[in-house]
mmCIF file of C-alpha atoms and ligand atoms in Angstrom:
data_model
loop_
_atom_site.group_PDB
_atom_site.id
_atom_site.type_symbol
_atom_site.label_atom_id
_atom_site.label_comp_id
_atom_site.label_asym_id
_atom_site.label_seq_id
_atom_site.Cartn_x
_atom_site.Cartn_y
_atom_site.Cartn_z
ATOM 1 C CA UNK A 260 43.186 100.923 117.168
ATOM 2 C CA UNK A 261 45.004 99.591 114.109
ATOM 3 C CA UNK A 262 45.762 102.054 111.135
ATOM 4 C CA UNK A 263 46.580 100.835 107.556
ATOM 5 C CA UNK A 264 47.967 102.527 104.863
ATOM 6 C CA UNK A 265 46.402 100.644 101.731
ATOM 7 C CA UNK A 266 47.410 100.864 97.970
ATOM 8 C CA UNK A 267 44.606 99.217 94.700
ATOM 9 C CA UNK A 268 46.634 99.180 91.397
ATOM 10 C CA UNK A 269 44.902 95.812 90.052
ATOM 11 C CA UNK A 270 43.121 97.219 86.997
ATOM 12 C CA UNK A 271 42.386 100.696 85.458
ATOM 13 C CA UNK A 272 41.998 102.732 89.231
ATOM 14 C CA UNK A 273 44.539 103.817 91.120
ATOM 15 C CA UNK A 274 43.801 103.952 94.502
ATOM 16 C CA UNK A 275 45.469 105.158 98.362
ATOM 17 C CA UNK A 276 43.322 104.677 101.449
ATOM 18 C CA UNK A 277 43.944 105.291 105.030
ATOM 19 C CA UNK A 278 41.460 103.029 107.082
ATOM 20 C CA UNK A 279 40.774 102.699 110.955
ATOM 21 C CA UNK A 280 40.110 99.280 111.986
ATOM 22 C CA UNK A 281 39.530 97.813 108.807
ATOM 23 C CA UNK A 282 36.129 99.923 108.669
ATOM 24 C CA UNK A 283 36.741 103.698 109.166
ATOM 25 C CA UNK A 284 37.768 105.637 105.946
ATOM 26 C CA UNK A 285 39.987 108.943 107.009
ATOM 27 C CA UNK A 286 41.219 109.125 103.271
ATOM 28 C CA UNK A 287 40.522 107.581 100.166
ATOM 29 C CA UNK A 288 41.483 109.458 97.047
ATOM 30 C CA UNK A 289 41.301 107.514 94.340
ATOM 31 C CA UNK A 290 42.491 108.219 90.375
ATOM 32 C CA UNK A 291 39.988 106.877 87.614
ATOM 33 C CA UNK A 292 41.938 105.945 84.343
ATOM 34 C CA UNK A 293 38.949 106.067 82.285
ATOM 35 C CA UNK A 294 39.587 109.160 80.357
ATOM 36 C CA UNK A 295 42.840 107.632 79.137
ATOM 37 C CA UNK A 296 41.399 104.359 78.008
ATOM 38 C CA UNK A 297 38.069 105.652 76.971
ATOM 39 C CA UNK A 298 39.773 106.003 72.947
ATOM 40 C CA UNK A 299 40.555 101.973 73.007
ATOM 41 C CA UNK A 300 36.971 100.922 74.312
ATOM 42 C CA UNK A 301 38.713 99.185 76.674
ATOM 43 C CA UNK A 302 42.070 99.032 78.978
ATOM 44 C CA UNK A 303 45.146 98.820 77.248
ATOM 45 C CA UNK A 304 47.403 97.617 80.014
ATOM 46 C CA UNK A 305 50.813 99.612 79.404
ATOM 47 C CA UNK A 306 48.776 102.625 79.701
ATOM 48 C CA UNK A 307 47.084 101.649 83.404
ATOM 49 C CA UNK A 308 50.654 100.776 84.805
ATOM 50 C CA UNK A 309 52.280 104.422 83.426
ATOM 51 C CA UNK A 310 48.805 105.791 85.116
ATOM 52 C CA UNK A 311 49.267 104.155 88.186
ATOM 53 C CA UNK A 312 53.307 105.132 88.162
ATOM 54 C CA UNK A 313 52.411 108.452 87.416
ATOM 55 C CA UNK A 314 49.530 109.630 90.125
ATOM 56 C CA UNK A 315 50.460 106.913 93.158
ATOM 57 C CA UNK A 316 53.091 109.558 94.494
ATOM 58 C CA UNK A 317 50.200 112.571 93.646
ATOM 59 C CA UNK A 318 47.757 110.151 95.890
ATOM 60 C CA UNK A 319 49.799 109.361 98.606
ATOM 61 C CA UNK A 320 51.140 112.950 99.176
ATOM 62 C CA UNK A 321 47.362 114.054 99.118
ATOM 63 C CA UNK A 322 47.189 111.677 102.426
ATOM 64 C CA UNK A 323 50.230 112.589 103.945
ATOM 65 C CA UNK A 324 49.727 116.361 103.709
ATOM 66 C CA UNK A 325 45.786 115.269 105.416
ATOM 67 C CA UNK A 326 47.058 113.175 107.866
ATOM 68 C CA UNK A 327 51.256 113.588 108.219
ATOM 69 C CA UNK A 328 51.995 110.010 109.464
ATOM 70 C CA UNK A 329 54.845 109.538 112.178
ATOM 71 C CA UNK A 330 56.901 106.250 112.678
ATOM 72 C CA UNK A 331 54.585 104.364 115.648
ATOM 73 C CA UNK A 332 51.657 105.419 113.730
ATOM 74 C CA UNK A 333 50.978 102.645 111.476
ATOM 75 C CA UNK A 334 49.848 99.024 112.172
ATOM 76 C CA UNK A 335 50.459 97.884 108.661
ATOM 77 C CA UNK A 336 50.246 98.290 104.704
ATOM 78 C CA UNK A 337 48.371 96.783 102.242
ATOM 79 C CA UNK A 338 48.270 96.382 98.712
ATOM 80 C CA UNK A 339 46.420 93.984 96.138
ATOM 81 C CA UNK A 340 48.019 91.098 94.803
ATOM 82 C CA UNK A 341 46.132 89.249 92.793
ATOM 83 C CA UNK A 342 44.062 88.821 90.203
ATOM 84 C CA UNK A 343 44.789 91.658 88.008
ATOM 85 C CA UNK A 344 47.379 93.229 85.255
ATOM 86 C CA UNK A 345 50.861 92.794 86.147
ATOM 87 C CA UNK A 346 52.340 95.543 85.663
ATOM 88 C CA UNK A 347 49.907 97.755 87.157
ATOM 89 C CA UNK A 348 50.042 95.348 90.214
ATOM 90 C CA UNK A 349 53.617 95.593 90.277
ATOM 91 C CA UNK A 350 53.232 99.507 90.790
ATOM 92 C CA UNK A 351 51.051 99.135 93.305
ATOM 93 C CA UNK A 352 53.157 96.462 95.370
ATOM 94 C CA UNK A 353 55.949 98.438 94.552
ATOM 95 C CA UNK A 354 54.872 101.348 96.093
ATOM 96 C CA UNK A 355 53.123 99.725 98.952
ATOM 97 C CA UNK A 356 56.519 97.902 99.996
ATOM 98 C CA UNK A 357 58.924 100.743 99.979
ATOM 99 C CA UNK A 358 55.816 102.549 102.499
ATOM 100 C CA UNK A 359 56.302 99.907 104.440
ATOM 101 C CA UNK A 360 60.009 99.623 104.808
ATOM 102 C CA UNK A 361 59.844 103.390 105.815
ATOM 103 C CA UNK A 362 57.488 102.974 108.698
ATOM 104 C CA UNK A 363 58.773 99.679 109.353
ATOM 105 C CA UNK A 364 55.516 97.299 110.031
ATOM 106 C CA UNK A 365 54.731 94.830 107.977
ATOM 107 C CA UNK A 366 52.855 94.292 104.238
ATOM 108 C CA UNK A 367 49.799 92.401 103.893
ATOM 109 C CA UNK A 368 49.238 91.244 99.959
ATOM 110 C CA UNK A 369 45.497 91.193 99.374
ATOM 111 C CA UNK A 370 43.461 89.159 97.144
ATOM 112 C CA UNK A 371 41.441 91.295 95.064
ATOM 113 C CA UNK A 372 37.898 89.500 94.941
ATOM 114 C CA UNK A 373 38.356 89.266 99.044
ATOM 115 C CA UNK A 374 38.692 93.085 99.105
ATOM 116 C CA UNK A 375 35.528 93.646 97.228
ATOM 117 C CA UNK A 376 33.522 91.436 99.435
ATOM 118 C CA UNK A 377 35.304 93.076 102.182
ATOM 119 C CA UNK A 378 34.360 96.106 101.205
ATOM 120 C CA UNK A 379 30.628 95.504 103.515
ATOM 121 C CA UNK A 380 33.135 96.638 106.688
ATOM 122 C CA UNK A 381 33.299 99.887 105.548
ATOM 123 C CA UNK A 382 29.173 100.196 105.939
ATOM 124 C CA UNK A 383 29.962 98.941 109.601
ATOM 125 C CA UNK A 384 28.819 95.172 108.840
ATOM 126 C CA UNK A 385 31.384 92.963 110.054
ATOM 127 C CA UNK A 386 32.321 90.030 107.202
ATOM 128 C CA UNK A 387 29.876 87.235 108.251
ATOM 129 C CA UNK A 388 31.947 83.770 108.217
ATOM 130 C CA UNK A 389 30.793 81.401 106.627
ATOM 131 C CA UNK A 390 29.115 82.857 104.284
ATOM 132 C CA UNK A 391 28.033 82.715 99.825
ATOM 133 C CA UNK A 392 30.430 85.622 97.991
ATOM 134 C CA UNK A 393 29.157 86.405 94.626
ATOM 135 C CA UNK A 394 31.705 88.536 92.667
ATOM 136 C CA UNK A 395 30.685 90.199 89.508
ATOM 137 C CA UNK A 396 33.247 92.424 88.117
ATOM 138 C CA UNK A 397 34.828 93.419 84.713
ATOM 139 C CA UNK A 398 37.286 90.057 84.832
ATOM 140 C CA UNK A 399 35.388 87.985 86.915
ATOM 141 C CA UNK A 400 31.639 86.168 87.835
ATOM 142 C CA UNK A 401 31.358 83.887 90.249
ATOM 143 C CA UNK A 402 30.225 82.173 93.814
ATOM 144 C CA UNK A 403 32.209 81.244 96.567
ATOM 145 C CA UNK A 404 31.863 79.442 99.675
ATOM 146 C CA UNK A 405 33.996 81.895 102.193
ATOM 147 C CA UNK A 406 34.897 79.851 105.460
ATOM 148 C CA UNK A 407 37.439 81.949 106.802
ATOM 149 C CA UNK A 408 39.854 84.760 105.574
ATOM 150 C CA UNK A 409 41.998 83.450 102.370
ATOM 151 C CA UNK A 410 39.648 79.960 102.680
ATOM 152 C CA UNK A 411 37.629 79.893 99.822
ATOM 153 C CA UNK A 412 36.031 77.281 97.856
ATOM 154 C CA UNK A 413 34.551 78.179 93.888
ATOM 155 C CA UNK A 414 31.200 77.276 93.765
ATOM 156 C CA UNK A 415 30.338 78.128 90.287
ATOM 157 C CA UNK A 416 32.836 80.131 87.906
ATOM 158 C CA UNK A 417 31.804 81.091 84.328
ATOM 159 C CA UNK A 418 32.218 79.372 81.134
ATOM 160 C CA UNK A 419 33.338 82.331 79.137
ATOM 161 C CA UNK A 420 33.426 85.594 79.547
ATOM 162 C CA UNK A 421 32.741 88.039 83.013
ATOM 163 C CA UNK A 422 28.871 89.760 83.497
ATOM 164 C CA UNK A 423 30.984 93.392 83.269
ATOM 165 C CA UNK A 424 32.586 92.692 80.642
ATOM 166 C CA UNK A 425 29.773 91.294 78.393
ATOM 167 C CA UNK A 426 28.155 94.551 79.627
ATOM 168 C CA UNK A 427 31.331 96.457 78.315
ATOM 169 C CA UNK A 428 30.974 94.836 74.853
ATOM 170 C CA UNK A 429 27.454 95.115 74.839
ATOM 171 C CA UNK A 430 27.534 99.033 75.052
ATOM 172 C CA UNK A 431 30.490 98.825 72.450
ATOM 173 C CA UNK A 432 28.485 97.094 69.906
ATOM 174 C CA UNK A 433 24.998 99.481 70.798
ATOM 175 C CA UNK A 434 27.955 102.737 70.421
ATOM 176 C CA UNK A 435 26.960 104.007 74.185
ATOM 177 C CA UNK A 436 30.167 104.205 75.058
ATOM 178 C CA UNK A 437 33.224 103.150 77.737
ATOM 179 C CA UNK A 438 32.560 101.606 80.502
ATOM 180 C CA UNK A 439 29.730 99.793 79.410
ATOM 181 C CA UNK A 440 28.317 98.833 83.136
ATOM 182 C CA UNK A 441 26.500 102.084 83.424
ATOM 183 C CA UNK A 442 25.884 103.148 80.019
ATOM 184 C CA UNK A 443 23.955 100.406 79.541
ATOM 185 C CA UNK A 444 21.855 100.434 82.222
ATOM 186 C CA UNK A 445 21.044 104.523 81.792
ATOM 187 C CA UNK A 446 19.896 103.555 78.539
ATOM 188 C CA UNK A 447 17.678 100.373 80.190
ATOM 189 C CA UNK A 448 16.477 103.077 82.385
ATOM 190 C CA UNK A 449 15.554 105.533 79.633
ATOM 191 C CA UNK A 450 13.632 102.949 77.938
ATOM 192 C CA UNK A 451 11.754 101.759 80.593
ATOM 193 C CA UNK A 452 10.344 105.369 81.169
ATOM 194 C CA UNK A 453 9.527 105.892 77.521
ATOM 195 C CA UNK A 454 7.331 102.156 78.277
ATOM 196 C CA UNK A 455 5.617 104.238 81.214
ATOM 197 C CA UNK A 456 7.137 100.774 82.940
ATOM 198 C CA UNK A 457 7.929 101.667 86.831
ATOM 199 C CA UNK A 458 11.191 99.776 88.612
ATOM 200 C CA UNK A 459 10.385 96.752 89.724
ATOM 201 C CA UNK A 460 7.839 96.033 86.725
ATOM 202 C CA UNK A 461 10.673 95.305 84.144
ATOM 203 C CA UNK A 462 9.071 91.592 83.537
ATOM 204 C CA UNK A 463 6.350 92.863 82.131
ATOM 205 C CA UNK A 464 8.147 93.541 78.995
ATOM 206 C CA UNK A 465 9.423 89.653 79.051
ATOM 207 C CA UNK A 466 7.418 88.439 75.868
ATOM 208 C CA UNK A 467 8.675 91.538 73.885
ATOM 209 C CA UNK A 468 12.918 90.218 75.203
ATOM 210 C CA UNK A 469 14.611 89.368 72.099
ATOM 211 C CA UNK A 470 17.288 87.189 73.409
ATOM 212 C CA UNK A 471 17.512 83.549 74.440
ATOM 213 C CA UNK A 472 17.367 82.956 78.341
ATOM 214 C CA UNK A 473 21.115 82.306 79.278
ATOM 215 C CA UNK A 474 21.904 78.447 80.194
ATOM 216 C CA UNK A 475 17.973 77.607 80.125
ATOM 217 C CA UNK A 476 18.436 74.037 81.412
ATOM 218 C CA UNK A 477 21.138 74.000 83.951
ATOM 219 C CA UNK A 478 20.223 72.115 86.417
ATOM 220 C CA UNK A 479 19.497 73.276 90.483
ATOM 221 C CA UNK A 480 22.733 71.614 91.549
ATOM 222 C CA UNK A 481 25.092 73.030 89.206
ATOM 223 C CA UNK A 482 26.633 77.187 89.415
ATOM 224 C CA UNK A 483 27.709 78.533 85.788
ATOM 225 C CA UNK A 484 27.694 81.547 84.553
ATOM 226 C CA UNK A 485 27.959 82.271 80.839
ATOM 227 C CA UNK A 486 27.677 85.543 78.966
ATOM 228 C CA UNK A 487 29.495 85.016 75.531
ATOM 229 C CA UNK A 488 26.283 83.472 73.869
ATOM 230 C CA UNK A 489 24.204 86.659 74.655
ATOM 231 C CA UNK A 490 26.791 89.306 73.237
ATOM 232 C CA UNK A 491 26.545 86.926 69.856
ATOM 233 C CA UNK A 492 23.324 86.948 69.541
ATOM 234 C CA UNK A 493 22.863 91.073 70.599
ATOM 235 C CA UNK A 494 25.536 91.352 67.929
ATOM 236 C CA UNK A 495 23.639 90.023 65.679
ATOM 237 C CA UNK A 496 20.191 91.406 66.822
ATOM 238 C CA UNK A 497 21.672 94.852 66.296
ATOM 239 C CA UNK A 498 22.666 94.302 62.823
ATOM 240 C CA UNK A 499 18.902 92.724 61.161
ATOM 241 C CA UNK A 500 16.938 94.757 63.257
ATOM 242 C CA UNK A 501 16.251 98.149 63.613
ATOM 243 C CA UNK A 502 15.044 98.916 67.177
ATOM 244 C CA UNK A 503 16.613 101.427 69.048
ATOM 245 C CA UNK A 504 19.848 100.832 71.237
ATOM 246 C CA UNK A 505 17.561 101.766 74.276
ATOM 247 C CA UNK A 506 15.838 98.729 73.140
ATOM 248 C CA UNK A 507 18.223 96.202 72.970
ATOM 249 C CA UNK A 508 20.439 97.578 76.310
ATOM 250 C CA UNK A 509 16.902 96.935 78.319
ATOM 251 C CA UNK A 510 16.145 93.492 77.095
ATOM 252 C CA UNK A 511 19.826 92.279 77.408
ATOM 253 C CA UNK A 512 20.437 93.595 80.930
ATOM 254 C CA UNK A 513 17.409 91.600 82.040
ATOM 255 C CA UNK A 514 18.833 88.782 80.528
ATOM 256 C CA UNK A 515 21.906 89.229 82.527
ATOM 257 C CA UNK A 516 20.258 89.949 85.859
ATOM 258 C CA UNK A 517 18.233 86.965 85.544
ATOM 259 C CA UNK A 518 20.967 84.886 84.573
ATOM 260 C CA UNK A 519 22.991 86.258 88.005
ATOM 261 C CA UNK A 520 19.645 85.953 89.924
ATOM 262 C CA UNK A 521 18.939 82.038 89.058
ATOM 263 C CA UNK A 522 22.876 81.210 89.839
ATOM 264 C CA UNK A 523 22.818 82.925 93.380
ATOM 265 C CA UNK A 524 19.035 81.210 93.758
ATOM 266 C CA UNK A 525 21.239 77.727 93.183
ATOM 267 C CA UNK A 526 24.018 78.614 95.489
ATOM 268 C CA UNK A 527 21.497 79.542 98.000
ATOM 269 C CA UNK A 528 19.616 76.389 97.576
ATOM 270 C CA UNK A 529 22.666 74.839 98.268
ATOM 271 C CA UNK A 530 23.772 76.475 101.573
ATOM 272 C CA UNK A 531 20.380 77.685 102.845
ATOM 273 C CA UNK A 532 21.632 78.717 106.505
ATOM 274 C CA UNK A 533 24.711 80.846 104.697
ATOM 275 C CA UNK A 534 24.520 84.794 104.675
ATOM 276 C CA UNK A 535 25.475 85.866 101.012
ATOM 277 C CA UNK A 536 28.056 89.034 100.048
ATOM 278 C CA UNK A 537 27.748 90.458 96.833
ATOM 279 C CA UNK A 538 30.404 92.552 95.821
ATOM 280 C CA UNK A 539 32.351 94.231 92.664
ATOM 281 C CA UNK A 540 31.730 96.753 90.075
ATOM 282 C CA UNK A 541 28.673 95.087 88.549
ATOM 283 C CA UNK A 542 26.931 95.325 91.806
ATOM 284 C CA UNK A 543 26.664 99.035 91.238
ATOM 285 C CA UNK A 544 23.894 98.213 89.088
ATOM 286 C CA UNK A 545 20.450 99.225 90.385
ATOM 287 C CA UNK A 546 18.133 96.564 88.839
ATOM 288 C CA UNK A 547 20.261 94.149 89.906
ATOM 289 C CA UNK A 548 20.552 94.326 93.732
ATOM 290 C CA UNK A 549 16.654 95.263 93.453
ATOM 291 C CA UNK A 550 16.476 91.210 91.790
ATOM 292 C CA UNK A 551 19.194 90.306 94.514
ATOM 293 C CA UNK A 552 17.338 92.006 97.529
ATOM 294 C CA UNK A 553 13.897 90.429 96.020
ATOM 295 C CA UNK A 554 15.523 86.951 96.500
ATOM 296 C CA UNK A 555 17.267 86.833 99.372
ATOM 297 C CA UNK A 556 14.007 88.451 101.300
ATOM 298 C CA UNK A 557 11.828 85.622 99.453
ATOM 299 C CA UNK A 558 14.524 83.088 100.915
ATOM 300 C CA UNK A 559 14.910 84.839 104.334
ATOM 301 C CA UNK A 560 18.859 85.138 103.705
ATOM 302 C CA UNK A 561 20.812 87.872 105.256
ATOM 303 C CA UNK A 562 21.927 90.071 101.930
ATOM 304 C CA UNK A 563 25.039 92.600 102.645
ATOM 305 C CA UNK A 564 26.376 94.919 99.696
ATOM 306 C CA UNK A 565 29.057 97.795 100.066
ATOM 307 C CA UNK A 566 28.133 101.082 99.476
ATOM 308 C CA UNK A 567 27.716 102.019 96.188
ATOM 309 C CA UNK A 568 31.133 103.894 96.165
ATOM 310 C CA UNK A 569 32.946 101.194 97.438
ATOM 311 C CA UNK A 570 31.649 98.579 94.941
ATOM 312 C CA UNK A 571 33.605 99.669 92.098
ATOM 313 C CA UNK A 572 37.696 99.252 92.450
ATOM 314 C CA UNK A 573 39.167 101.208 95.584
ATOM 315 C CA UNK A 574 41.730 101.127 98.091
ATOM 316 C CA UNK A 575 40.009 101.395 101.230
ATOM 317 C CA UNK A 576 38.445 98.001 100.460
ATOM 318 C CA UNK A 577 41.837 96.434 100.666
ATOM 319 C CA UNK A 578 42.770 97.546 104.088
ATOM 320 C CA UNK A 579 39.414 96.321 105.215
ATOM 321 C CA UNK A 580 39.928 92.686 103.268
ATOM 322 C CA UNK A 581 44.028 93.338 104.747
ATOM 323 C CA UNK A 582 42.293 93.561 108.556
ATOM 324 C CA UNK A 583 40.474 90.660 108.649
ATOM 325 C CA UNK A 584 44.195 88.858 108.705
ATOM 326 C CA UNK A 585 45.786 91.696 111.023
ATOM 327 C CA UNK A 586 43.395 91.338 113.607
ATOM 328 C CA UNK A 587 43.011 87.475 113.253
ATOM 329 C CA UNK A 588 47.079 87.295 113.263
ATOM 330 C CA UNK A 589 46.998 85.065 110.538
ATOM 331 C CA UNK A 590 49.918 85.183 107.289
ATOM 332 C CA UNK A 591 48.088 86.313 103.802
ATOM 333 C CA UNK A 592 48.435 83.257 101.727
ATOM 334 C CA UNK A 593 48.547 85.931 98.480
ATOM 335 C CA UNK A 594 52.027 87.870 98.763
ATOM 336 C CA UNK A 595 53.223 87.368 95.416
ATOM 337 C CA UNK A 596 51.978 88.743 92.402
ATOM 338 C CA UNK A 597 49.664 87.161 90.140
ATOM 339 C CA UNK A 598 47.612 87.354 87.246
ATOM 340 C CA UNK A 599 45.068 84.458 88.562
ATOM 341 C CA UNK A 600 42.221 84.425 90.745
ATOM 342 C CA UNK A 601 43.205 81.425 92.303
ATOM 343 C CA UNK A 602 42.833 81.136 96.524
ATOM 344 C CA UNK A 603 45.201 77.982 96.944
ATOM 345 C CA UNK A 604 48.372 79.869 97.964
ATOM 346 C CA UNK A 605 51.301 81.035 96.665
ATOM 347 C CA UNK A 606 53.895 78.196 95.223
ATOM 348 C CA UNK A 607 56.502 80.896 96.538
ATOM 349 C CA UNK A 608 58.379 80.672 100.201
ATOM 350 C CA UNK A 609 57.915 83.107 102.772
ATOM 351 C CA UNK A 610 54.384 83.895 102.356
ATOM 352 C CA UNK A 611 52.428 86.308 104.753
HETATM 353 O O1 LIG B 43 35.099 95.680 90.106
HETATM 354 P P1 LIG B 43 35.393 96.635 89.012
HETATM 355 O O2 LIG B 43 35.426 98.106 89.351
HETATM 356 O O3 LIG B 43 36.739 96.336 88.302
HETATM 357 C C1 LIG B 43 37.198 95.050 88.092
HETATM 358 O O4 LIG B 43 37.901 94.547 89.004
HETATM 359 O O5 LIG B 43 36.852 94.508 87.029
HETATM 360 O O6 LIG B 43 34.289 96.331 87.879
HETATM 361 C C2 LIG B 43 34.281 97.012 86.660
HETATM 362 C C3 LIG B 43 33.050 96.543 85.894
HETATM 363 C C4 LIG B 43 33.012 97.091 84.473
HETATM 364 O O7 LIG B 43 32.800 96.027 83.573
HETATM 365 C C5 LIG B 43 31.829 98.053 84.518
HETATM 366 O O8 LIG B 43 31.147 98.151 83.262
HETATM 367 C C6 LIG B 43 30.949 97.416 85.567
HETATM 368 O O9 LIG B 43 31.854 96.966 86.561
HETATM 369 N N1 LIG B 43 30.007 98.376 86.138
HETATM 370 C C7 LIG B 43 28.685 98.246 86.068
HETATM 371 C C8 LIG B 43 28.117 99.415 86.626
HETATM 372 N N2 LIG B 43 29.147 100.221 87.039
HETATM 373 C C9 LIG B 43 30.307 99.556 86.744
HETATM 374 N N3 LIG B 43 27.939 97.251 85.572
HETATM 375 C C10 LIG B 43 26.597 97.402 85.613
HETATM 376 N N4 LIG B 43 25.986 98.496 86.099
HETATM 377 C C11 LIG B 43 26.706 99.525 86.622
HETATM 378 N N5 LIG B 43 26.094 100.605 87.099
#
């Protein structure tokens, strides 16, 4: 049995985990910043790294007093590396490493978008390899070919801006608040049942959609994802028209899911015999892993998704992406700290 004491400071959630073989959760308290950068309409990132200074020691004292860890006890520590804000990574690290000076075993640095597709093992599905990772997430959209831990190859990346955060700004501009994910699709959901429309019928509503398709023409070969020409034109929408925000959130999530559908229909085209992962804070999106489950059954792929809970940022997610190179006995390629998403690893010495 290998324990691991995990730490997730990449963003706006601060997060402690202890995890049993990369799968069983024993703890997991996790601290949402949203109330504190709900007045910006979005994350202001000296703010998330105070957070995360302030309520990592409240977090990990929760655990201890749940589970009072010995010396012997521990297998190893993790903590998210990359991509994310600095600062708040820094507190994370920071934390992480002085944890696992005291118990003496070693620190695993975790690569964020690995985590979330990670994340399945904590459902009991064991990361398929090879396999297609899609990632949709406030700072990132895109496919991956995942051959082994920490060997990944981009697929398709976007153009412009990430599916979460168009989603974000989208709910800005309608005035349905922070975080945009799902306050846009409550309102997608309220105005389906005012259309007497039933899930899974959405299309039938496709001739009233206001907005362009996304990318029309890309071709089957190519993976892009794109979302800055939609918030323009719902930007615009909103001001010369006067439908309701209900409306507008409806016909621009279907936009969206479509768009994610048709790149992941590509990818799969691609590498028919692959299973696919679909992970991050987007996926907690109904409507679209009803499109993604549609698909993948239509194409007779293998579809795995974490739980709902685990889809959005958390630390339990890093000790199961942190296990896959425990148990393998293979050095983390991501043990510095970094503001990219980049897999090639790190430029610095004495990696792992
Ligand atoms: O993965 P995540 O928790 O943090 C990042 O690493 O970015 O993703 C956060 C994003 C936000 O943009 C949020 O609006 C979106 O996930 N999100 C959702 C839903 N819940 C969260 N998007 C669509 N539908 C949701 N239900």
């Amino acid at each position: 049995m290998a324990l691991a004491l995990a730490f997730e400071s990449s963003c706006d959630e601060t997060g402690v985990a202890l995890v049993e073989d990369g799968r069983r959760v024993l703890a997991a308290p996790l601290y949402s910043q949203l109330s504190e950068h709900r007045p910006y309409g979005g994350i202001v990132p000296e703010y998330a790294s105070r957070a995360h200074l302030e309520k990592f020691t409240l977090l990990l004292a929760e655990v201890l007093r749940q589970y009072p860890l010995k010396h012997g006890d521990l297998s190893y520590v993790a903590a998210t590396t990359r991509p994310g804000l600095v600062g708040a990574l820094l507190v994370g690290y920071q934390t992480a490493l002085a944890c696992a000076r005291h118990f003496g075993v070693p620190l695993i640095g975790v690569h964020h978008l690995e985590a979330h597709l990670a994340a399945v093992s904590l459902s009991g599905t064991s990361l398929p390899y090879p396999h297609l990772g899609l990632i949709l997430s406030g700072g990132n959209s895109a496919i991956y070919l995942l051959r082994a831990p920490g060997e990944v190859q981009v697929l398709g990346d976007t153009l412009d801006d990430a599916a979460g955060e168009a989603l974000d700004k989208a709910a800005q501009i309608l005035g349905l608040g922070y975080p945009g994910g799902p306050a846009i699709e409550n309102a997608a959901k309220r105005y389906a049942e005012t259309r007497g429309i039933k899930t899974g019928d959405e299309s039938v509503l496709e001739s009233e959609n206001p907005f362009p398709h996304i990318l029309k023409s890309l071709p089957r070969n190519e993976i892009r994802f794109s979302f800055s020409g939609i918030k323009t034109a719902l930007l615009r929408a909103a001001e010369v028209t006067d439908r309701n925000k209900e409306f507008f959130a409806f016909h621009y999530q279907e936009r969206i899911v479509a768009h994610i559908v048709r790149n992941l229909e590509h990818a799969v085209a691609q590498h028919p015999n692959l299973p696919v992962v679909a992970a991050g804070g987007v996926l907690a999106n109904t409507r679209l892993r009803s499109e993604l489950e549609k698909l993948c059954r239509g194409k007779q792929t293998p579809l795995h998704v974490p739980e709902l809970r685990y889809c959005t940022d958390n630390a339990a997610m890093v000790a199961a992406a942190a296990h896959l190179y425990y148990t393998r006995g293979i050095a983390s390629k991501f043990s510095v700290i970094s503001s990219s998403s980049s897999f090639l690893a790190d430029a610095a010495a004495g990696q792992g």
